[in-house]
Short mmCIF file of C-alpha atoms in Angstrom, two decimals:
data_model
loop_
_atom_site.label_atom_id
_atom_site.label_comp_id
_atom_site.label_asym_id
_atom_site.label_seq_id
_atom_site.Cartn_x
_atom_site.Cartn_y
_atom_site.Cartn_z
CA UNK A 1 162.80 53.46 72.72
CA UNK A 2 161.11 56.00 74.61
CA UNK A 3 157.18 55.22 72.61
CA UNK A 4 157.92 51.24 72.81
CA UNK A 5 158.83 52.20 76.71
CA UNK A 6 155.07 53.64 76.36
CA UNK A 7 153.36 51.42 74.52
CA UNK A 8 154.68 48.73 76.73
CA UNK A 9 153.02 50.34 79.71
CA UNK A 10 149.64 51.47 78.44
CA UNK A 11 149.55 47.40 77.38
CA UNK A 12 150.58 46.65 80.86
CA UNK A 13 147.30 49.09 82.20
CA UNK A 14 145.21 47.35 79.78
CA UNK A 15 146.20 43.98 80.97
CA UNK A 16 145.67 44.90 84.86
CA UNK A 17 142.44 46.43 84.29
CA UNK A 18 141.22 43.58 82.44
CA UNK A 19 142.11 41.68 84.83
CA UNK A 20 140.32 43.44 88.10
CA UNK A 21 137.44 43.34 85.73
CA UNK A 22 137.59 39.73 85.46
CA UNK A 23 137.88 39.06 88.74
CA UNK A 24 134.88 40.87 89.86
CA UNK A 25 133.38 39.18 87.36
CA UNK A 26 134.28 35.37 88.22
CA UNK A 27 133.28 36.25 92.24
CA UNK A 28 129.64 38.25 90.87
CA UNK A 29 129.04 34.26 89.04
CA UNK A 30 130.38 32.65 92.26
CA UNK A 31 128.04 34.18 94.49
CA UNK A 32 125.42 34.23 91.69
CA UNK A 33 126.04 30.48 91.71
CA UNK A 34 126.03 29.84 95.81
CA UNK A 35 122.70 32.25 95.95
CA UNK A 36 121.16 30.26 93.32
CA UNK A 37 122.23 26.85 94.71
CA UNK A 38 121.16 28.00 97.64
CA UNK A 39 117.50 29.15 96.30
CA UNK A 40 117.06 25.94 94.36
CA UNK A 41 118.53 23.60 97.36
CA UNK A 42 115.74 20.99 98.00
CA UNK A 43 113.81 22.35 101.30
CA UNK A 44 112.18 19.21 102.10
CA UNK A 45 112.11 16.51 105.24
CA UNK A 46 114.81 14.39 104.00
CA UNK A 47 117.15 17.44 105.07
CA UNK A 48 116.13 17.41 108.16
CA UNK A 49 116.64 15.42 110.70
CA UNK A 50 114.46 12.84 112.04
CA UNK A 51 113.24 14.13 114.88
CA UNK A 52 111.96 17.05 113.18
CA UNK A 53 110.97 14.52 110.15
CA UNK A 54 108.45 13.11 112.50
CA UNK A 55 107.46 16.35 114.77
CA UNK A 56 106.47 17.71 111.24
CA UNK A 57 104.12 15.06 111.26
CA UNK A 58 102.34 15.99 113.75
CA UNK A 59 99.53 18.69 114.09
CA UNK A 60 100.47 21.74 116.63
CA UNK A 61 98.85 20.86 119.10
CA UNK A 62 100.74 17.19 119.68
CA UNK A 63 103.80 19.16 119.51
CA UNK A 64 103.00 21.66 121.94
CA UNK A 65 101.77 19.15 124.26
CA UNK A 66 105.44 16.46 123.15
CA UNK A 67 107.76 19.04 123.69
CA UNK A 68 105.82 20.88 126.86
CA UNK A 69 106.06 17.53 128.41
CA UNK A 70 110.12 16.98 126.70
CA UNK A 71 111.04 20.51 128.59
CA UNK A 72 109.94 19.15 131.79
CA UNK A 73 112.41 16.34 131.48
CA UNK A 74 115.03 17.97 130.05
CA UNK A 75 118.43 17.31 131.53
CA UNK A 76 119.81 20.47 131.44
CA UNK A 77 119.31 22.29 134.95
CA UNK A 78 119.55 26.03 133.20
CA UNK A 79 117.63 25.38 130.25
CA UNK A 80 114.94 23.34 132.30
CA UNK A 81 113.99 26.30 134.62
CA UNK A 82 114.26 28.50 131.77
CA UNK A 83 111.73 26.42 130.20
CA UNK A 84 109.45 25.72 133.40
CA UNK A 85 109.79 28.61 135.77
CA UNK A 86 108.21 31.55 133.42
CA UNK A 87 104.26 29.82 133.90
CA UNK A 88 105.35 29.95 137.70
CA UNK A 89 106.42 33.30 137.32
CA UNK A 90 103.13 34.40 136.03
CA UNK A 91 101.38 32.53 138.78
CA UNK A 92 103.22 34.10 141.35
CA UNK A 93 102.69 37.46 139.87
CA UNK A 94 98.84 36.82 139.37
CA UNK A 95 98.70 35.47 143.39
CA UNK A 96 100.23 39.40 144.12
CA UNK A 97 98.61 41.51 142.01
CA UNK A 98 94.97 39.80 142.72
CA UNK A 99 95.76 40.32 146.69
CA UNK A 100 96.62 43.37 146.38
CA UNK A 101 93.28 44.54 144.37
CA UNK A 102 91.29 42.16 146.55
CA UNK A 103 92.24 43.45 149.83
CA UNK A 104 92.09 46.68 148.92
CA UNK A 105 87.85 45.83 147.74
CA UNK A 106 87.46 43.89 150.47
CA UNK A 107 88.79 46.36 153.17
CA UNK A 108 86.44 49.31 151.92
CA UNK A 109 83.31 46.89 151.66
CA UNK A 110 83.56 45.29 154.80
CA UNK A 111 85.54 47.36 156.93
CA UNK A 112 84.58 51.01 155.21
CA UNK A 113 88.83 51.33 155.40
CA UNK A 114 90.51 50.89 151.77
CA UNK A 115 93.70 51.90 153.08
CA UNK A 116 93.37 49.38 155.84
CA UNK A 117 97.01 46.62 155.84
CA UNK A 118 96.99 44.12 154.10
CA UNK A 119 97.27 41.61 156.77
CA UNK A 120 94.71 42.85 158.67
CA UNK A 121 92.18 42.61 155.62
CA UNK A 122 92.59 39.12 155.43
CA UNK A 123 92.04 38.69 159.26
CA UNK A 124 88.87 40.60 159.11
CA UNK A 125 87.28 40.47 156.09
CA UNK A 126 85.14 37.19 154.94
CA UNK A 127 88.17 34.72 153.23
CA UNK A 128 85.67 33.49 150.05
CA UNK A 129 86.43 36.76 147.79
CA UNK A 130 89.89 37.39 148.39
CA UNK A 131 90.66 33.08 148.38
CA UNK A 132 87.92 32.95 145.16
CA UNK A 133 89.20 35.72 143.48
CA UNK A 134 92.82 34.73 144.03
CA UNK A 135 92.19 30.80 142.98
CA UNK A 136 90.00 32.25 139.47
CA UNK A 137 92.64 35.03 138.50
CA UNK A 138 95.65 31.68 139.03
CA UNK A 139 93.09 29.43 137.14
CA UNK A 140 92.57 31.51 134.70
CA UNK A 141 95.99 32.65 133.69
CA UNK A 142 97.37 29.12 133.55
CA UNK A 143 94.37 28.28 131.44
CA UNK A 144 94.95 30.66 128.42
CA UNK A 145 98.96 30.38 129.24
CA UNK A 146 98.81 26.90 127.69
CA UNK A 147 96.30 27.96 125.28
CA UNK A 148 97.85 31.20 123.89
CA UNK A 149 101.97 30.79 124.73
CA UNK A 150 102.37 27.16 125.04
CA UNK A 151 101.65 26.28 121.55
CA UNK A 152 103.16 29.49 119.86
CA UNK A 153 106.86 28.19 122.21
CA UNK A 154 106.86 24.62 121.80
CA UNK A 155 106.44 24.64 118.14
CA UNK A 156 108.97 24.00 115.17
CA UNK A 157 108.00 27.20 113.72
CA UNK A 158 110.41 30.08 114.81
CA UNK A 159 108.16 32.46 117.10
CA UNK A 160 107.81 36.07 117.46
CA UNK A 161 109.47 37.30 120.46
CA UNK A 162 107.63 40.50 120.54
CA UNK A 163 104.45 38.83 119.79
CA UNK A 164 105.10 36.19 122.62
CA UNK A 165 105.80 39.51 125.00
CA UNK A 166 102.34 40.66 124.13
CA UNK A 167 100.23 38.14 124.46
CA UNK A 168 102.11 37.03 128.18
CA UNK A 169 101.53 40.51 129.03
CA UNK A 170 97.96 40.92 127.80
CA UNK A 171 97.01 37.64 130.12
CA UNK A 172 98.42 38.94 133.10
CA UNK A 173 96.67 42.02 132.88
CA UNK A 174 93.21 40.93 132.35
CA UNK A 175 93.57 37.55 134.65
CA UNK A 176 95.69 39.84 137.26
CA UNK A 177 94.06 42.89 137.14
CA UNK A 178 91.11 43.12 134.94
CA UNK A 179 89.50 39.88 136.73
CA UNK A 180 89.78 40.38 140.07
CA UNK A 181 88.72 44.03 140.27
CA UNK A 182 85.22 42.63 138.70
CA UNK A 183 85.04 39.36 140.33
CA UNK A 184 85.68 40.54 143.87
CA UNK A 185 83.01 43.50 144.67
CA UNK A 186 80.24 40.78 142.65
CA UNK A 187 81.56 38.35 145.05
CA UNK A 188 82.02 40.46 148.36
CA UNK A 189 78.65 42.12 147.21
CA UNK A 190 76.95 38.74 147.83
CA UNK A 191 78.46 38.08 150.86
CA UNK A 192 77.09 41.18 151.93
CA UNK A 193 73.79 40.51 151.14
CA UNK A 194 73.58 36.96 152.96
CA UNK A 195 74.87 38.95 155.91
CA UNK A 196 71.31 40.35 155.84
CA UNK A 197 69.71 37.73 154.83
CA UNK A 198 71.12 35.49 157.77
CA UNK A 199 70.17 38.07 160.82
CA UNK A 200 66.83 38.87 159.52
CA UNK A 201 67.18 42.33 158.22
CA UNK A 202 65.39 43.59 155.58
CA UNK A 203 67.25 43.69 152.14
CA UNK A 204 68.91 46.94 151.91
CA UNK A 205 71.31 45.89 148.85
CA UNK A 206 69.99 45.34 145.28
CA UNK A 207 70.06 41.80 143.66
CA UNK A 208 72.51 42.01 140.40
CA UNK A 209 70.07 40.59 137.93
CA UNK A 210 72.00 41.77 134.62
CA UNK A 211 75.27 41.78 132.75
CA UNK A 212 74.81 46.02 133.11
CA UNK A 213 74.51 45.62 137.03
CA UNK A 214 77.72 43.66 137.02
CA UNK A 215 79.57 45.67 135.29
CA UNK A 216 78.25 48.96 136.82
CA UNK A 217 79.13 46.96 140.86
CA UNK A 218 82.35 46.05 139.34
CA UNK A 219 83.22 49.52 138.09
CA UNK A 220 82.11 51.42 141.50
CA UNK A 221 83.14 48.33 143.38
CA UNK A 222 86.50 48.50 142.20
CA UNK A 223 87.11 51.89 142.68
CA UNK A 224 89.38 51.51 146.26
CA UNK A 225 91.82 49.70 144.36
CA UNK A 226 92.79 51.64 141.54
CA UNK A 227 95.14 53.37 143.37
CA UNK A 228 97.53 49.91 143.19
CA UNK A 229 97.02 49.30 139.83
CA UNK A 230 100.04 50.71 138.66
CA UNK A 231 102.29 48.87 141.01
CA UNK A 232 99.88 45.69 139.80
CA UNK A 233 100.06 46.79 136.31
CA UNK A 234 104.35 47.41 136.95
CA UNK A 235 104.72 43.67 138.10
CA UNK A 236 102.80 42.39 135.68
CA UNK A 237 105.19 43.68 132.99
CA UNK A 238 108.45 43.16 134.30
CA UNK A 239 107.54 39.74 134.74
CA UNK A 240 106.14 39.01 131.51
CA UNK A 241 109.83 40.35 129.87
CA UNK A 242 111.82 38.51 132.19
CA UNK A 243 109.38 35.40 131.45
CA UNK A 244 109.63 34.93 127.69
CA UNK A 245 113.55 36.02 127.21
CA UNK A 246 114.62 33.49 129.62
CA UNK A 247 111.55 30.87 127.73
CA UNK A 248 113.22 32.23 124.76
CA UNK A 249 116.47 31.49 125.86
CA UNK A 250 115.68 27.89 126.67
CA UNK A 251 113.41 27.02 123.72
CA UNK A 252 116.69 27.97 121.34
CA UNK A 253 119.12 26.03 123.84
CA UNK A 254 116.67 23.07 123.71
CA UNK A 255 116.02 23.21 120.02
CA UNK A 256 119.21 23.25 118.84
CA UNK A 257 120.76 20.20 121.05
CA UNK A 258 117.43 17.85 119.85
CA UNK A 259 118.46 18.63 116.27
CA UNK A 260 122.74 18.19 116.61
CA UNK A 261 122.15 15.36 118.73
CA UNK A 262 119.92 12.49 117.41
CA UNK A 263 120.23 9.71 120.49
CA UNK A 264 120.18 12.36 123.08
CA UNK A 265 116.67 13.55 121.53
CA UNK A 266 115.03 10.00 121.25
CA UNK A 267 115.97 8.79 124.72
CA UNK A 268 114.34 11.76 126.03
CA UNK A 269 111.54 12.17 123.96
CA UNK A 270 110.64 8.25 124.46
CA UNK A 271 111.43 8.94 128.44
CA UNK A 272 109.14 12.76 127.91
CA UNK A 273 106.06 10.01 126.16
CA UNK A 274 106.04 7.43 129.61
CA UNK A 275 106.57 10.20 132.19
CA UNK A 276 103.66 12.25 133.77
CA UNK A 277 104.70 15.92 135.46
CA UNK A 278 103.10 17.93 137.41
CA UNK A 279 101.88 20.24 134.69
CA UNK A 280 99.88 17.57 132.98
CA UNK A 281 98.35 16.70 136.39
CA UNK A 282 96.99 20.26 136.49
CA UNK A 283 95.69 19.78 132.99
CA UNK A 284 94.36 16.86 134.00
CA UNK A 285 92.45 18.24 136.57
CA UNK A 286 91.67 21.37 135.23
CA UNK A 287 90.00 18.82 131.90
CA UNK A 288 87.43 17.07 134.74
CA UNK A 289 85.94 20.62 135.28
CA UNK A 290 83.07 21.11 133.16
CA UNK A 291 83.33 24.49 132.63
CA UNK A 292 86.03 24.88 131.19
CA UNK A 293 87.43 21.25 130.31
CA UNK A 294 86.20 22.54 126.51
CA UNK A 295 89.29 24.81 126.44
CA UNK A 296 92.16 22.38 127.40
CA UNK A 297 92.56 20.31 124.42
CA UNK A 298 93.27 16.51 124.77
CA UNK A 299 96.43 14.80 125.33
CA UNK A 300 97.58 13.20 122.08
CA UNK A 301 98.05 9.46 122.00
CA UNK A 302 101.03 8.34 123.09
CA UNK A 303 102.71 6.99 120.12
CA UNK A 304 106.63 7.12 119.54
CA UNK A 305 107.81 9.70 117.33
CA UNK A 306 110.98 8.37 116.55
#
């Protein structure tokens, strides 16, 4: 009794441990079979909705410029300032930091007082290099904003957050700080020197004739405002973080609802295709300029998508 008693057990362990081991088994071909369905799943358009069908369609550039235009309709108050506020941002941020750097150039070259305020330097100081080197630094930021950003946000391809965080931030410092401390001495330098010109004196102050002279008036020229361009340089960062996680935010928000919701996406992309906001009159008007009409590239015609 006792070795049937223990034979019936050991038969009862062999019977439980084959069947853990076919159980692991069965699951390992399960998820060997989802994986592989999964791998060999058919990753082409007709999965996709066709909104997306058709935005594949396009090149990158019509989709930067269809869904730019889409987040400046787009219903959703949140999601639309998330979307439309960050370039403003920027702006805002350029407006301060080139000020700042001008008024500080300004100050020493026409009132020999770098430390003079701020308001005052704009009351007493010639207005064409601080209102020039304001209106270039804006220009010029919003310029390689919808070069650089635009295109990399409003595209179906996922983008790279950190990437995105670079770039912003590597605009604002050259267009916010890099520009303005060499734009404004050439430009207050010139000023200087029809001052002379226009009571008779003789010319005291060297002609820049060179690409070395500019740089070597910008570099001495700036020197007065160096001492702000770690509060400039501090602005300039916080905003560009703040900018892209809350464009971030929105692009995700406004991807998902156009691809869950098919109606909702063509009534406002066919709405986004007749409208005209007031981004696209900048572009407009920054595309009559010669110099630089080159680098805004041309609205795509306007053709339904869906």
């Amino acid at each position: 009794m006792v070795q049937e008693k223990e034979l019936n057990n050991t038969q009862f362990l062999s019977l439980w441990k084959n069947s853990e081991n076919i159980s692991k088994l069965e699951s390992h071909a399960v998820n060997r079979g989802l994986v592989t369905a999964a791998r060999d799943a058919p990753n082409d358009s007709s999965s996709r909705s066709t909104l997306w069908q058709n935005l594949s369609s396009m090149s990158s550039a019509d989709q930067a410029h269809l869904m730019s235009r889409l987040s400046s309709t787009w219903p959703f108050q949140q999601e639309r300032r998330a979307l439309t506020w960050p370039v403003h941002a920027g702006l805002l941020a350029n407006c301060v930091t080139s000020s700042l750097i001008a008024t500080r150039i300004n100050s020493e070259m026409f009132l020999y007082d770098a430390k003079a305020k701020f308001f005052d330097s704009i009351r007493k100081c010639p207005k064409s290099p601080f209102v020039f080197g304001v209106y270039s630094s804006g220009v010029t930021y919003f310029m390689l904003y919808q070069i650089i950003v635009t295109p990399k946000v409003f595209n179906e391809l996922t983008p790279c957050p950190s990437c995105l965080i670079i770039n912003s931030l590597a605009i604002g410092l050259a267009t916010g700080i890099a520009l303005p401390m060499l734009a404004t001495p050439y430009l207050a330098h010139y000023v200087l020197i029809n001052r002379e010109s226009a009571v008779g004196k003789a010319k005291s102050l060297p002609v820049v004739n060179n690409l070395l002279e500019f740089l070597t008036l910008g570099w001495e020229g700036s020197k007065p405002a160096r001492s702000v361009m770690a509060t400039c340089a501090a602005i300039q960062m916080v905003v560009s973080f703040g900018a892209m996680y809350a464009m971030l935010w929105g692009r995700e928000r406004m991807f998902s609802t156009l691809e869950l919701d098919s109606d909702l996406a063509r009534r406002l992309v066919a709405e986004a295709q007749t409208s005209t906001s007031l981004k696209q009159k900048i572009l407009d008007f920054l595309r009559r300029i010669p110099l630089i009409n080159g680098a805004i590239p041309e609205s795509p015609e306007n053709e339904r998508v869906i």
